[in-house]
Short mmCIF file of C-alpha atoms and ligand atoms in Angstrom, two decimals:
data_model
loop_
_atom_site.label_atom_id
_atom_site.label_comp_id
_atom_site.label_asym_id
_atom_site.label_seq_id
_atom_site.Cartn_x
_atom_site.Cartn_y
_atom_site.Cartn_z
CA LYS M 1 118.34 32.26 73.88
CA ASP M 2 116.74 35.60 72.95
CA SER M 3 114.04 34.67 70.46
CA SER M 4 113.28 38.30 69.60
CA GLN M 5 116.27 38.57 67.33
CA PRO M 6 116.22 37.25 63.76
CA GLU M 7 118.82 34.58 63.38
CA ASN M 8 120.26 35.07 60.00
CA SER M 9 122.85 32.54 60.93
CA SER M 10 120.46 29.55 61.22
CA PRO M 11 122.32 26.82 59.38
CA GLU M 12 120.20 25.94 56.39
CA SER M 13 121.14 22.33 56.58
CA LEU M 14 119.51 21.88 60.00
CA PRO M 15 116.19 20.02 59.90
CA SER M 16 113.26 22.05 61.27
CA HIS M 17 113.06 20.11 64.52
CA GLN M 18 116.56 21.30 65.48
CA LEU M 19 115.72 24.98 64.96
CA PRO M 20 114.24 27.22 67.71
CA GLU M 21 110.55 26.52 68.29
CA GLU M 22 107.58 28.27 69.92
CA LEU M 23 104.01 27.26 70.47
CA PHE M 24 102.44 30.45 69.13
CA TRP M 25 99.56 31.57 71.38
CA GLU M 26 99.91 28.21 73.10
CA ALA M 27 98.33 26.57 70.06
CA VAL M 28 100.24 26.78 66.77
CA PRO M 29 103.72 25.27 66.47
CA LEU M 30 106.21 27.59 64.79
CA TYR M 31 109.93 27.24 64.18
CA GLN M 32 112.50 29.89 63.37
CA HIS M 33 114.13 29.65 59.96
CA GLU M 34 116.65 32.23 58.82
CA GLY M 35 115.27 34.72 61.32
CA PHE M 36 111.57 34.23 60.51
CA TRP M 37 108.89 32.24 62.32
CA LEU M 38 107.27 29.71 60.02
CA PRO M 39 104.45 27.21 60.59
CA ARG M 40 105.78 23.78 61.53
CA GLY M 41 104.11 22.18 58.47
CA LEU M 42 106.24 24.33 56.18
CA ASP M 43 109.41 22.53 57.20
CA THR M 44 112.89 23.31 55.93
CA GLN M 45 112.69 20.53 53.33
CA LEU M 46 109.52 21.98 51.89
CA ILE M 47 110.90 25.53 51.94
CA GLN M 48 114.00 24.32 50.12
CA ALA M 49 111.89 22.48 47.53
CA ILE M 50 109.79 25.62 46.93
CA GLN M 51 112.90 27.79 46.71
CA GLU M 52 114.62 25.45 44.26
CA GLN M 53 111.76 24.19 42.15
CA PHE M 54 109.27 27.02 41.83
CA GLN M 55 109.53 28.56 38.38
CA ALA M 56 108.40 32.17 38.09
CA ARG M 57 107.32 33.66 34.77
CA ASP M 58 108.23 37.20 33.81
CA ASP M 59 104.60 38.25 33.61
CA ASP M 60 103.62 36.76 36.98
CA VAL M 61 102.21 39.01 39.68
CA LEU M 62 103.08 38.10 43.24
CA LEU M 63 101.02 39.60 46.06
CA ALA M 64 102.95 39.62 49.32
CA SER M 65 101.92 40.56 52.84
CA PRO M 66 102.32 39.81 56.51
CA MET M 67 99.18 38.29 58.05
CA LYS M 68 96.16 40.58 58.66
CA THR M 69 97.32 43.59 56.71
CA GLY M 70 94.65 43.45 54.00
CA THR M 71 95.67 40.38 52.00
CA THR M 72 92.08 39.38 51.28
CA TRP M 73 91.24 42.85 49.96
CA LEU M 74 94.40 42.99 47.87
CA LYS M 75 93.68 39.55 46.40
CA ALA M 76 90.15 40.59 45.43
CA LEU M 77 91.30 43.91 43.96
CA CYS M 78 94.13 42.46 41.89
CA TYR M 79 91.95 39.57 40.78
CA CYS M 80 89.36 42.05 39.47
CA ILE M 81 91.98 44.32 37.90
CA MET M 82 93.69 41.42 36.10
CA THR M 83 90.53 39.77 34.77
CA SER M 84 87.61 40.84 32.65
CA ILE M 85 85.36 41.07 35.72
CA ARG M 86 86.12 44.77 35.78
CA GLU M 87 84.32 45.27 32.48
CA GLY M 88 81.09 43.56 33.60
CA ASP M 89 78.01 45.45 34.73
CA ASP M 90 77.44 46.00 38.41
CA ASP M 91 74.82 43.30 38.54
CA ASP M 92 76.70 40.93 36.22
CA GLU M 93 77.51 38.09 38.54
CA VAL M 94 78.11 35.46 35.85
CA GLY M 95 81.74 36.29 35.25
CA ASP M 96 82.46 37.35 38.80
CA LEU M 97 84.19 34.43 40.49
CA LEU M 98 84.25 36.40 43.73
CA VAL M 99 80.53 35.74 44.07
CA LYS M 100 81.06 32.02 44.61
CA ASN M 101 84.67 31.96 45.79
CA ASN M 102 86.53 33.51 48.66
CA PRO M 103 89.38 35.73 47.33
CA HIS M 104 91.85 33.22 48.82
CA ASP M 105 90.43 30.56 46.50
CA CYS M 106 90.83 32.86 43.48
CA VAL M 107 94.46 33.73 44.21
CA PRO M 108 96.44 30.71 45.51
CA SER M 109 99.21 31.15 48.06
CA LEU M 110 102.73 29.78 47.63
CA HIS M 111 103.12 28.97 51.29
CA LEU M 112 100.17 26.59 51.09
CA ILE M 113 102.13 24.12 48.97
CA ASN M 114 102.11 21.07 51.18
CA SER M 115 104.30 18.51 49.47
CA THR M 116 107.81 18.55 48.09
CA ASP M 117 106.42 16.60 45.08
CA GLY M 118 103.72 19.12 44.33
CA VAL M 119 105.66 22.36 44.28
CA GLN M 120 104.39 23.37 40.85
CA TYR M 121 100.78 22.55 41.71
CA PRO M 122 98.45 24.44 41.09
CA PHE M 123 100.74 27.10 39.65
CA SER M 124 102.07 25.37 36.51
CA GLY M 125 98.56 24.91 35.12
CA MET M 126 97.58 28.55 35.57
CA PRO M 127 97.36 30.59 32.38
CA SER M 128 99.59 33.66 32.14
CA PRO M 129 99.62 36.23 33.51
CA ARG M 130 99.49 34.33 36.79
CA LEU M 131 98.41 35.97 40.01
CA TYR M 132 99.49 34.35 43.28
CA HIS M 133 100.34 35.29 46.83
CA ALA M 134 102.84 34.58 49.58
CA HIS M 135 103.20 35.50 53.23
CA PHE M 136 106.90 34.71 52.82
CA PRO M 137 109.40 37.38 53.76
CA TYR M 138 111.34 38.61 50.73
CA SER M 139 114.47 36.77 51.82
CA ILE M 140 112.67 33.41 51.71
CA LEU M 141 111.10 33.86 48.25
CA PRO M 142 112.33 31.49 45.53
CA GLU M 143 115.31 32.88 43.62
CA SER M 144 113.31 32.36 40.44
CA ILE M 145 110.88 35.07 41.59
CA LYS M 146 113.68 37.42 42.61
CA ASN M 147 115.52 36.93 39.32
CA SER M 148 112.50 37.22 37.03
CA SER M 149 110.92 40.52 36.03
CA CYS M 150 107.61 39.57 37.66
CA LYS M 151 105.86 42.28 39.62
CA ILE M 152 105.35 42.22 43.36
CA VAL M 153 102.59 44.09 45.19
CA TYR M 154 103.06 44.30 48.94
CA ILE M 155 100.51 45.47 51.49
CA ALA M 156 101.51 46.69 54.95
CA ARG M 157 99.41 48.02 57.82
CA ASN M 158 99.81 49.81 61.13
CA PRO M 159 101.36 47.25 63.52
CA LYS M 160 98.83 47.85 66.31
CA ASP M 161 95.85 47.35 63.99
CA THR M 162 97.56 44.29 62.48
CA LEU M 163 97.98 42.77 65.93
CA VAL M 164 94.40 43.49 66.99
CA SER M 165 93.12 42.04 63.72
CA LEU M 166 95.23 38.92 64.28
CA TRP M 167 93.93 38.61 67.83
CA HIS M 168 90.32 38.62 66.64
CA PHE M 169 91.12 36.23 63.80
CA TYR M 170 92.78 33.59 65.97
CA ASN M 171 90.26 33.89 68.75
CA LYS M 172 87.55 33.18 66.22
CA PHE M 173 88.88 29.90 64.89
CA LEU M 174 91.48 28.69 67.36
CA ARG M 175 89.40 29.34 70.46
CA PRO M 176 85.76 29.37 69.30
CA ASN M 177 84.21 28.38 72.64
CA GLN M 178 86.87 29.64 74.99
CA PRO M 179 87.71 33.02 76.45
CA ALA M 180 89.87 35.21 74.21
CA PHE M 181 93.62 34.67 74.35
CA PRO M 182 95.06 37.19 76.85
CA LEU M 183 95.91 40.30 74.87
CA GLU M 184 99.01 40.97 77.04
CA LYS M 185 100.44 37.64 75.90
CA ALA M 186 99.59 38.40 72.26
CA VAL M 187 101.35 41.77 72.51
CA ASP M 188 104.35 40.14 74.14
CA SER M 189 104.61 37.54 71.40
CA PHE M 190 104.28 40.24 68.71
CA CYS M 191 106.97 42.40 70.32
CA ARG M 192 109.34 39.44 70.66
CA GLY M 193 108.91 38.99 66.92
CA VAL M 194 106.99 35.73 67.27
CA PHE M 195 104.42 36.26 64.55
CA ARG M 196 103.74 33.81 61.76
CA PHE M 197 106.02 34.70 58.86
CA GLY M 198 107.41 37.48 61.07
CA PRO M 199 108.90 39.30 62.90
CA PHE M 200 106.36 41.76 61.52
CA HIS M 201 108.71 44.74 61.33
CA GLU M 202 111.50 42.86 59.57
CA HIS M 203 108.97 41.47 57.07
CA VAL M 204 107.76 44.97 56.22
CA ILE M 205 111.26 46.45 56.06
CA GLN M 206 112.48 43.82 53.60
CA TYR M 207 109.78 44.63 51.04
CA TRP M 208 110.03 48.37 51.74
CA GLU M 209 113.72 48.27 50.89
CA GLU M 210 113.05 46.27 47.72
CA SER M 211 110.34 48.74 46.67
CA LYS M 212 112.84 51.57 47.01
CA ARG M 213 115.53 49.61 45.14
CA MET M 214 113.18 48.43 42.35
CA PRO M 215 110.11 50.71 42.23
CA HIS M 216 109.19 49.39 38.77
CA ARG M 217 108.99 45.85 40.18
CA VAL M 218 107.78 46.23 43.76
CA LEU M 219 104.76 48.34 44.70
CA PHE M 220 104.45 49.03 48.43
CA LEU M 221 100.87 49.73 49.53
CA LYS M 222 99.52 50.69 52.93
CA TYR M 223 96.12 49.52 54.15
CA GLU M 224 95.47 52.97 55.67
CA GLU M 225 96.09 54.69 52.33
CA LEU M 226 93.71 52.31 50.59
CA ILE M 227 91.04 53.18 53.15
CA ARG M 228 91.79 56.93 52.94
CA ASP M 229 91.92 57.23 49.16
CA PRO M 230 90.59 54.02 47.63
CA LYS M 231 90.14 55.44 44.13
CA GLY M 232 93.60 56.99 43.96
CA GLU M 233 95.31 53.90 45.35
CA VAL M 234 93.43 51.46 43.16
CA LYS M 235 94.28 53.52 40.07
CA ARG M 236 97.93 53.47 41.12
CA LEU M 237 97.69 49.71 41.59
CA ALA M 238 96.08 49.13 38.19
CA SER M 239 98.66 51.31 36.42
CA PHE M 240 101.49 49.47 38.16
CA LEU M 241 100.02 46.19 36.93
CA GLY M 242 99.92 47.58 33.39
CA ARG M 243 96.10 47.61 33.39
CA PRO M 244 95.09 51.26 33.82
CA PHE M 245 91.38 51.92 34.13
CA LYS M 246 89.41 53.22 31.12
CA ASP M 247 87.26 55.51 33.21
CA GLU M 248 86.01 56.35 36.69
CA ASP M 249 83.10 53.99 36.28
CA GLU M 250 85.46 51.04 36.02
CA VAL M 251 87.31 52.12 39.17
CA GLU M 252 84.08 52.38 41.10
CA LYS M 253 82.89 48.97 39.94
CA VAL M 254 86.09 47.27 41.03
CA LEU M 255 85.94 48.98 44.43
CA TRP M 256 82.34 47.93 44.86
CA ARG M 257 83.01 44.30 43.86
CA CYS M 258 85.86 44.12 46.37
CA SER M 259 84.23 46.10 49.15
CA LEU M 260 84.12 44.57 52.60
CA GLY M 261 80.37 45.22 52.82
CA ARG M 262 79.67 43.24 49.66
CA LEU M 263 82.11 40.37 50.17
CA LYS M 264 81.08 39.85 53.78
CA GLU M 265 77.44 39.30 52.82
CA LEU M 266 78.09 36.71 50.12
CA GLU M 267 77.00 33.21 51.03
CA VAL M 268 80.47 31.77 50.36
CA ASN M 269 82.02 34.16 52.84
CA LYS M 270 79.29 33.74 55.44
CA ASN M 271 79.28 29.96 55.54
CA GLY M 272 82.24 28.67 53.50
CA LYS M 273 85.56 27.44 54.83
CA ILE M 274 89.12 27.51 53.68
CA PHE M 275 91.45 24.56 54.23
CA VAL M 276 95.06 25.42 54.86
CA PRO M 277 97.00 22.18 55.26
CA VAL M 278 100.28 23.52 56.60
CA GLU M 279 98.90 26.35 58.71
CA SER M 280 96.01 25.26 60.81
CA SER M 281 96.60 23.35 64.03
CA ASP M 282 93.59 21.28 63.11
CA SER M 283 93.55 21.47 59.34
CA LYS M 284 90.51 19.23 58.93
CA LYS M 285 88.25 21.82 60.57
CA GLY M 286 89.32 24.56 58.20
CA ILE M 287 89.05 28.28 58.81
CA PRO M 288 85.63 29.94 58.35
CA ASN M 289 85.81 32.40 55.45
CA SER M 290 83.91 34.83 57.67
CA ALA M 291 87.04 35.16 59.84
CA TYR M 292 88.71 37.11 57.02
CA PHE M 293 86.12 39.89 57.07
CA ARG M 294 85.63 41.95 60.18
CA LEU M 295 85.59 45.72 60.67
CA GLY M 296 88.00 46.93 58.01
CA THR M 297 88.73 50.21 59.79
CA VAL M 298 91.78 52.20 60.79
CA GLY M 299 92.56 52.62 64.50
CA ASP M 300 90.57 49.76 66.06
CA TRP M 301 93.60 49.24 68.34
CA LYS M 302 92.32 52.20 70.40
CA ASN M 303 89.42 50.01 71.50
CA HIS M 304 91.62 47.20 72.77
CA LEU M 305 95.18 48.11 73.72
CA THR M 306 96.20 49.62 77.05
CA GLN M 307 98.57 52.59 77.22
CA ASP M 308 101.43 50.27 78.22
CA MET M 309 100.80 48.03 75.23
CA VAL M 310 100.65 51.01 72.89
CA GLU M 311 103.91 52.39 74.22
CA ARG M 312 105.65 49.04 73.90
CA ILE M 313 104.60 48.56 70.28
CA ASP M 314 105.24 52.19 69.31
CA GLU M 315 108.70 52.11 70.84
CA LEU M 316 109.54 48.92 68.97
CA THR M 317 108.23 50.39 65.72
CA ARG M 318 110.28 53.57 66.17
CA GLU M 319 113.38 51.55 66.87
CA LYS M 320 112.93 49.17 63.94
CA PHE M 321 111.92 51.75 61.33
CA GLU M 322 114.53 54.33 62.33
CA GLY M 323 116.46 55.46 59.30
CA THR M 324 114.29 53.53 56.83
CA GLY M 325 111.99 56.43 55.90
CA LEU M 326 109.06 54.12 56.59
CA SER M 327 106.10 54.96 58.81
CA LEU M 328 103.02 52.88 59.53
P1 A3P G 401 90.12 43.92 60.72
O1 A3P G 401 90.28 42.67 61.51
O2 A3P G 401 90.83 45.08 61.32
O3 A3P G 401 88.71 44.25 60.42
P2 A3P G 401 93.99 39.75 55.85
O4 A3P G 401 93.13 39.75 54.66
O5 A3P G 401 95.43 40.05 55.54
O6 A3P G 401 93.81 38.52 56.66
O7 A3P G 401 93.52 41.00 56.74
C1 A3P G 401 92.27 40.97 57.35
C2 A3P G 401 91.85 42.40 57.64
O8 A3P G 401 91.44 43.02 56.42
C3 A3P G 401 90.67 42.46 58.57
O9 A3P G 401 90.81 43.67 59.30
C4 A3P G 401 89.50 42.51 57.60
O10 A3P G 401 88.30 43.02 58.13
C5 A3P G 401 90.07 43.41 56.52
N1 A3P G 401 89.42 43.21 55.21
C6 A3P G 401 89.08 42.05 54.62
N2 A3P G 401 88.50 42.28 53.44
C7 A3P G 401 88.47 43.62 53.27
C8 A3P G 401 87.96 44.48 52.24
N3 A3P G 401 87.37 43.98 51.17
N4 A3P G 401 88.10 45.81 52.41
C9 A3P G 401 88.70 46.32 53.50
N5 A3P G 401 89.19 45.57 54.50
C10 A3P G 401 89.07 44.22 54.40
#
């Protein structure tokens, strides 16, 4: 069977163990559900429970992304924009939860729900307006989110940089004392669409199409644009969220609070860990927070990928994005 093609025909009633499987990077078990590769722990029963039971509120804000496209940055930015942190002084650390918490702890992720009984936890207790995240493709989101008027902010990134970022990330915590996973194999897996919550290109296209269909509800951001014009993009983000900035000073403060340089040096991000029950192959070990902060640049792929790899990914991207008006 060709595992590169999304299988929109996967019968929903099939239990996860009867759906196509892959051991991603020879370490993380994934299965293919409705054309997307999901972590084994997020089985079909759990997905169904989340889809049926999760109750969105109209003033919720959902942040959505594939892996390694700038999720951590987006979480920090939206968290600052939506809370009073943005009004504090530069050196006011009292109200700044980012000082003691990794952005992933401030903005919980839907796909980290790990029990069919606990689908509303910790979301039901959150005061409105709630801010949460999902790596889910649009097609897998709960209907309640799709049918509400909640806003969705999506962040995408150049596929080659996304892949290189993912390669560093997994090498750091899946293979801490081993040689890096062969990059050729990582590229092959990416190009066959085997990417957690991917295929990458289909994930991006789904949200891109929704952002064109409902621009008032879905904001489509690009990591490269945020790097190129942080002030302009963050203003656009804040306005979309209905929280425009008072002045330039506020914009600068938020950018500083969320900057890679600052977050990376905080104790919590140097030595803390994040526990992701359904995602990690060895969940008890956790993922070091430091793995979420690396270079934060555009074009690092040039330092890693061979010409053949570049051509393979570029060709795939051209083919997939053809006619969509999307470029990354
Ligand atoms: P690199 O590995 O290319 O450096 P995600 O948050 O979706 O896991 O994506 C991780 C990528 O975003 C990493 O890219 C990481 O360095 C970068 N990143 C994390 N925090 C950032 C920030 N505050 N500003 C800019 N980039 C950030």
